[in-house]
Short mmCIF file of C-alpha atoms in Angstrom, two decimals:
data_model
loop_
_atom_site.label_atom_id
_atom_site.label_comp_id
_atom_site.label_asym_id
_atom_site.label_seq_id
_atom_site.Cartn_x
_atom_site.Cartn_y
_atom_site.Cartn_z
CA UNK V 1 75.58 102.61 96.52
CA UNK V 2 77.42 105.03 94.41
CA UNK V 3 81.01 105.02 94.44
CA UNK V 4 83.56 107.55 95.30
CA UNK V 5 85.97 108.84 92.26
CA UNK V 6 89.05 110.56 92.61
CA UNK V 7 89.29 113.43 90.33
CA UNK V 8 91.77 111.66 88.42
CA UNK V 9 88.52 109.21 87.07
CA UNK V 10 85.35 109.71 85.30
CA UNK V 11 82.20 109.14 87.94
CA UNK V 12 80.52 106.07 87.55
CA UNK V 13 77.18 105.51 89.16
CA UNK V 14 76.27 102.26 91.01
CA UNK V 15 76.93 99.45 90.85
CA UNK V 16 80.60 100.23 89.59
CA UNK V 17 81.71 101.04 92.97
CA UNK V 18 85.43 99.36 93.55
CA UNK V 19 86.64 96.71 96.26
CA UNK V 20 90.58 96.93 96.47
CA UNK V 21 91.64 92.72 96.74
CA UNK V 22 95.51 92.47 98.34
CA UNK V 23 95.21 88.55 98.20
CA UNK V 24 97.49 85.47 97.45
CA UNK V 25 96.54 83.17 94.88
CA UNK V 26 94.10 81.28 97.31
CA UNK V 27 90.97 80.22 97.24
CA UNK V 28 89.80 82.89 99.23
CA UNK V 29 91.06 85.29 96.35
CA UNK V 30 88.48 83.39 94.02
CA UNK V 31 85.97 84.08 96.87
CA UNK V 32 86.94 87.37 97.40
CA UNK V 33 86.84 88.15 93.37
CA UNK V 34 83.17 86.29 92.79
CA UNK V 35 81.52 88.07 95.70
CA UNK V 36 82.85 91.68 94.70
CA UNK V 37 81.26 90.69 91.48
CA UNK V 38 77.84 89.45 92.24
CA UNK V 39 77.42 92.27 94.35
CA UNK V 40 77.88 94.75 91.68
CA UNK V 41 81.23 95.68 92.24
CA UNK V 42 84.75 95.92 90.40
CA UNK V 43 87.94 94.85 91.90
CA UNK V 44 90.98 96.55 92.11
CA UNK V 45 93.79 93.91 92.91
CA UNK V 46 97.10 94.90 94.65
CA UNK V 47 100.27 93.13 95.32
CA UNK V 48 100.97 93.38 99.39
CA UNK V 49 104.98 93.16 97.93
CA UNK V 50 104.12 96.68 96.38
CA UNK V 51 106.42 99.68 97.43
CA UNK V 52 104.28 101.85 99.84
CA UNK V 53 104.49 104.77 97.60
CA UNK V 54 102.58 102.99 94.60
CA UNK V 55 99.86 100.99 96.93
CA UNK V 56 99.01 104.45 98.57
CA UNK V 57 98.70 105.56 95.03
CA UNK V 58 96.44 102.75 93.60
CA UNK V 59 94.36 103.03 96.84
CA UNK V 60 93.78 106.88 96.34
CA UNK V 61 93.03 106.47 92.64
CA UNK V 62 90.41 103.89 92.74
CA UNK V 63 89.37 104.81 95.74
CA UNK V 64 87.59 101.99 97.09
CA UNK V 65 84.97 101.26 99.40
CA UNK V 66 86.75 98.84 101.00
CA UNK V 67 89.93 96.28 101.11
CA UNK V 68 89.78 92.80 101.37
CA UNK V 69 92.96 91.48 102.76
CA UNK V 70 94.27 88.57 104.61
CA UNK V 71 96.63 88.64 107.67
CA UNK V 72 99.90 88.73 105.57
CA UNK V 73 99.57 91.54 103.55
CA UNK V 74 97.43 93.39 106.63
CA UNK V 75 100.22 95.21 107.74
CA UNK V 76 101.26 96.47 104.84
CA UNK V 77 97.94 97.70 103.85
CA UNK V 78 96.45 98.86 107.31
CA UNK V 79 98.23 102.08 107.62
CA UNK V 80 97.13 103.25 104.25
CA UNK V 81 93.75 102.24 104.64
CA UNK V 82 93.72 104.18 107.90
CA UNK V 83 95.18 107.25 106.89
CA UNK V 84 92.93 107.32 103.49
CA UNK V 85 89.78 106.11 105.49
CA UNK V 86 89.20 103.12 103.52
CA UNK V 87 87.87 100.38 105.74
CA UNK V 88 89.29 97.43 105.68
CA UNK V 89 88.09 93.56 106.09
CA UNK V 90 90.37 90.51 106.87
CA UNK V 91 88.60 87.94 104.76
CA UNK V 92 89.64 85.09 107.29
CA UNK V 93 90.08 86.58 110.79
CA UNK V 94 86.78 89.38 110.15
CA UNK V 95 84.27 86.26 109.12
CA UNK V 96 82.12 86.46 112.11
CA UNK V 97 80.52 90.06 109.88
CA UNK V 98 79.23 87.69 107.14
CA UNK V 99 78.61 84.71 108.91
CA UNK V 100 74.84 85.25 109.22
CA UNK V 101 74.39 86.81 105.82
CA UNK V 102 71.85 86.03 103.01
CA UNK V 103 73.61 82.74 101.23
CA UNK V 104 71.36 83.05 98.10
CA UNK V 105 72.80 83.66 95.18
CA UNK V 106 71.98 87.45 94.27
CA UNK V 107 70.95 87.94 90.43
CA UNK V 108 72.39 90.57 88.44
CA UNK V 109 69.09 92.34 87.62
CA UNK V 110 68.66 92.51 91.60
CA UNK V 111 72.19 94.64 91.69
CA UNK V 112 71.49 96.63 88.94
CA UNK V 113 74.47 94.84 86.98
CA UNK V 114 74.53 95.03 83.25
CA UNK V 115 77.20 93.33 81.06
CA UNK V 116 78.51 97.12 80.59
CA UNK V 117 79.38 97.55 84.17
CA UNK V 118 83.33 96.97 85.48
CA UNK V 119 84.79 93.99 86.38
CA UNK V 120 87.82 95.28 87.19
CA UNK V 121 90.72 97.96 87.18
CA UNK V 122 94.07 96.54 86.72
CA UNK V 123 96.54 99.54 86.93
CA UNK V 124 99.92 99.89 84.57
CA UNK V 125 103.44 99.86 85.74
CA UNK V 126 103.92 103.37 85.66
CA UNK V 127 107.00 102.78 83.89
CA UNK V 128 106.37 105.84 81.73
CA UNK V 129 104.96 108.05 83.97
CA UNK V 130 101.87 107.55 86.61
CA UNK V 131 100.31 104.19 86.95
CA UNK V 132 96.87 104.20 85.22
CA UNK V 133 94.09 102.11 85.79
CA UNK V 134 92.36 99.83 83.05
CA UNK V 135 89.05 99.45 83.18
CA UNK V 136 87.31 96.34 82.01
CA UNK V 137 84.01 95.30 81.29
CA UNK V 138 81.94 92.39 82.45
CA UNK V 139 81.10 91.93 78.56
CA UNK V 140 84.77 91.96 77.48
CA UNK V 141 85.72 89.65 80.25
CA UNK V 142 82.84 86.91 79.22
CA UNK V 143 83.84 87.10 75.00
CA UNK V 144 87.54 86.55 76.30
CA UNK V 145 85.95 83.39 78.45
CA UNK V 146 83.70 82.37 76.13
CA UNK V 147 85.95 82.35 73.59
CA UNK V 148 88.95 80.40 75.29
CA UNK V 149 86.13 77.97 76.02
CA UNK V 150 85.13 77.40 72.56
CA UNK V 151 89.37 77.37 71.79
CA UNK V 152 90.55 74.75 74.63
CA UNK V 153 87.39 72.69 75.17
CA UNK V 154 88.20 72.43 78.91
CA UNK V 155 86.25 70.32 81.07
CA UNK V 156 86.45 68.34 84.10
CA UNK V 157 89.09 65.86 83.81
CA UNK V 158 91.22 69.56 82.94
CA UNK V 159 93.93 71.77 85.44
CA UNK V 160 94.14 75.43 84.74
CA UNK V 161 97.09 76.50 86.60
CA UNK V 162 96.75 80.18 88.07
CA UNK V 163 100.63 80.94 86.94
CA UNK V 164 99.71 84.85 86.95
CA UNK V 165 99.13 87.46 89.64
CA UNK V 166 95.68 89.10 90.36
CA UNK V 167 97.46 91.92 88.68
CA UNK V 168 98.08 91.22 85.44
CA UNK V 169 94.87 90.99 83.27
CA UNK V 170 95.53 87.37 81.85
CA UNK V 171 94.89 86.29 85.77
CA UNK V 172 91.19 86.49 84.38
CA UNK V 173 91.12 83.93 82.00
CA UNK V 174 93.14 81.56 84.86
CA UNK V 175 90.85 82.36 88.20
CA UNK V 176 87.41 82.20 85.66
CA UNK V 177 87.68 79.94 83.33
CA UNK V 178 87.60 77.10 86.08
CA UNK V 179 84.19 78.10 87.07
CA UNK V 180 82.47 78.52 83.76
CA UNK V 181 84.11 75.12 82.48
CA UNK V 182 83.94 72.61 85.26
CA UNK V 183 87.63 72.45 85.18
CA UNK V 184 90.22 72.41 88.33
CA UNK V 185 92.25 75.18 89.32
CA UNK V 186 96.09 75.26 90.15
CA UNK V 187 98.08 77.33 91.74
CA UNK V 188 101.52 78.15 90.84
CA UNK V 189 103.26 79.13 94.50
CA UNK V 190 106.34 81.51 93.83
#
């Protein structure tokens, strides 16, 4: 599915079509994160504790084709998905609509995925003007795994502790790394 592109962004064809992600540090924000992935997807995380004003922003920027939230941030981000006609999904309480879905693990050739595609948009502060969104590459994401692999060594006795918010681009290294190493993840509660 192509995506829809504010006129603030470039168009991108399929598969780069965005999934907004208002989630703790949880496991299902690693869940939420590695499915918008293998399906082709790039996420756009927001902070529920975001000012109205900037999270009805971010949402009409990236424009995504849908939110992924869980109960406590629902509130905040219902109305806006309503009024901008985003849908929105409640990755605990809205299970039942994947419950009976495919469980094999899709391949990136089958999604059209190529290490040139998004990963994800993390926007700026805005501190100088309008928040912009940075987009980042599947292949820029892997070097900066690969390589912090090939720095730390981590492995399975290790704890990565996810310190950092979804975002800020270093929460990457601290939600991935885990996976690709064999390591445990930890989560730093505020």
């Amino acid at each position: 599915a192509s995506c829809w592109m504010s006129t603030r962004r470039t168009y991108r064809s399929s598969p780069d079509f965005f999934i907004a992600i208002c989630i703790e540090r949880s496991p299902e924000l690693v869940v939420a994160l590695l499915a918008t992935l293998k399906a082709g997807g790039a996420y756009v995380p927001l902070d529920g504790a975001y000012p109205d004003e900037r999270l009805s922003y971010l949402l009409e920027d990236s424009a995504p084709v849908v939110a992924l939230t869980l109960a406590e941030f629902g509130a905040v981000i219902a109305p806006l998905c309503e009024r901008l006609g985003i849908a929105r999904i409640d990755v605990r309480d809205d299970a039942a609509l994947w419950e009976h879905a495919e469980s094999t693990n899709p391949s990136p050739e089958a999604v059209g995925l190529t290490a040139r595609n998004l990963a994800y948009v993390i926007y700026t502060s805005g501190s100088t003007g309008t928040p912009k969104g940075a987009m980042n590459e599947h292949r820029a994401v892997n070097n900066r795994l690969l390589w912090m692999q090939r720095e730390f060594r981590l492995g399975a006795a290790d704890v990565v502790l996810q310190k950092t918010p979804a975002t800020f681009d270093i929460s990457a290294w601290e939600i991935f790394c885990p996976l690709i190493s064999g390591s445990k993840r930890g989560v730093a509660r505020a």
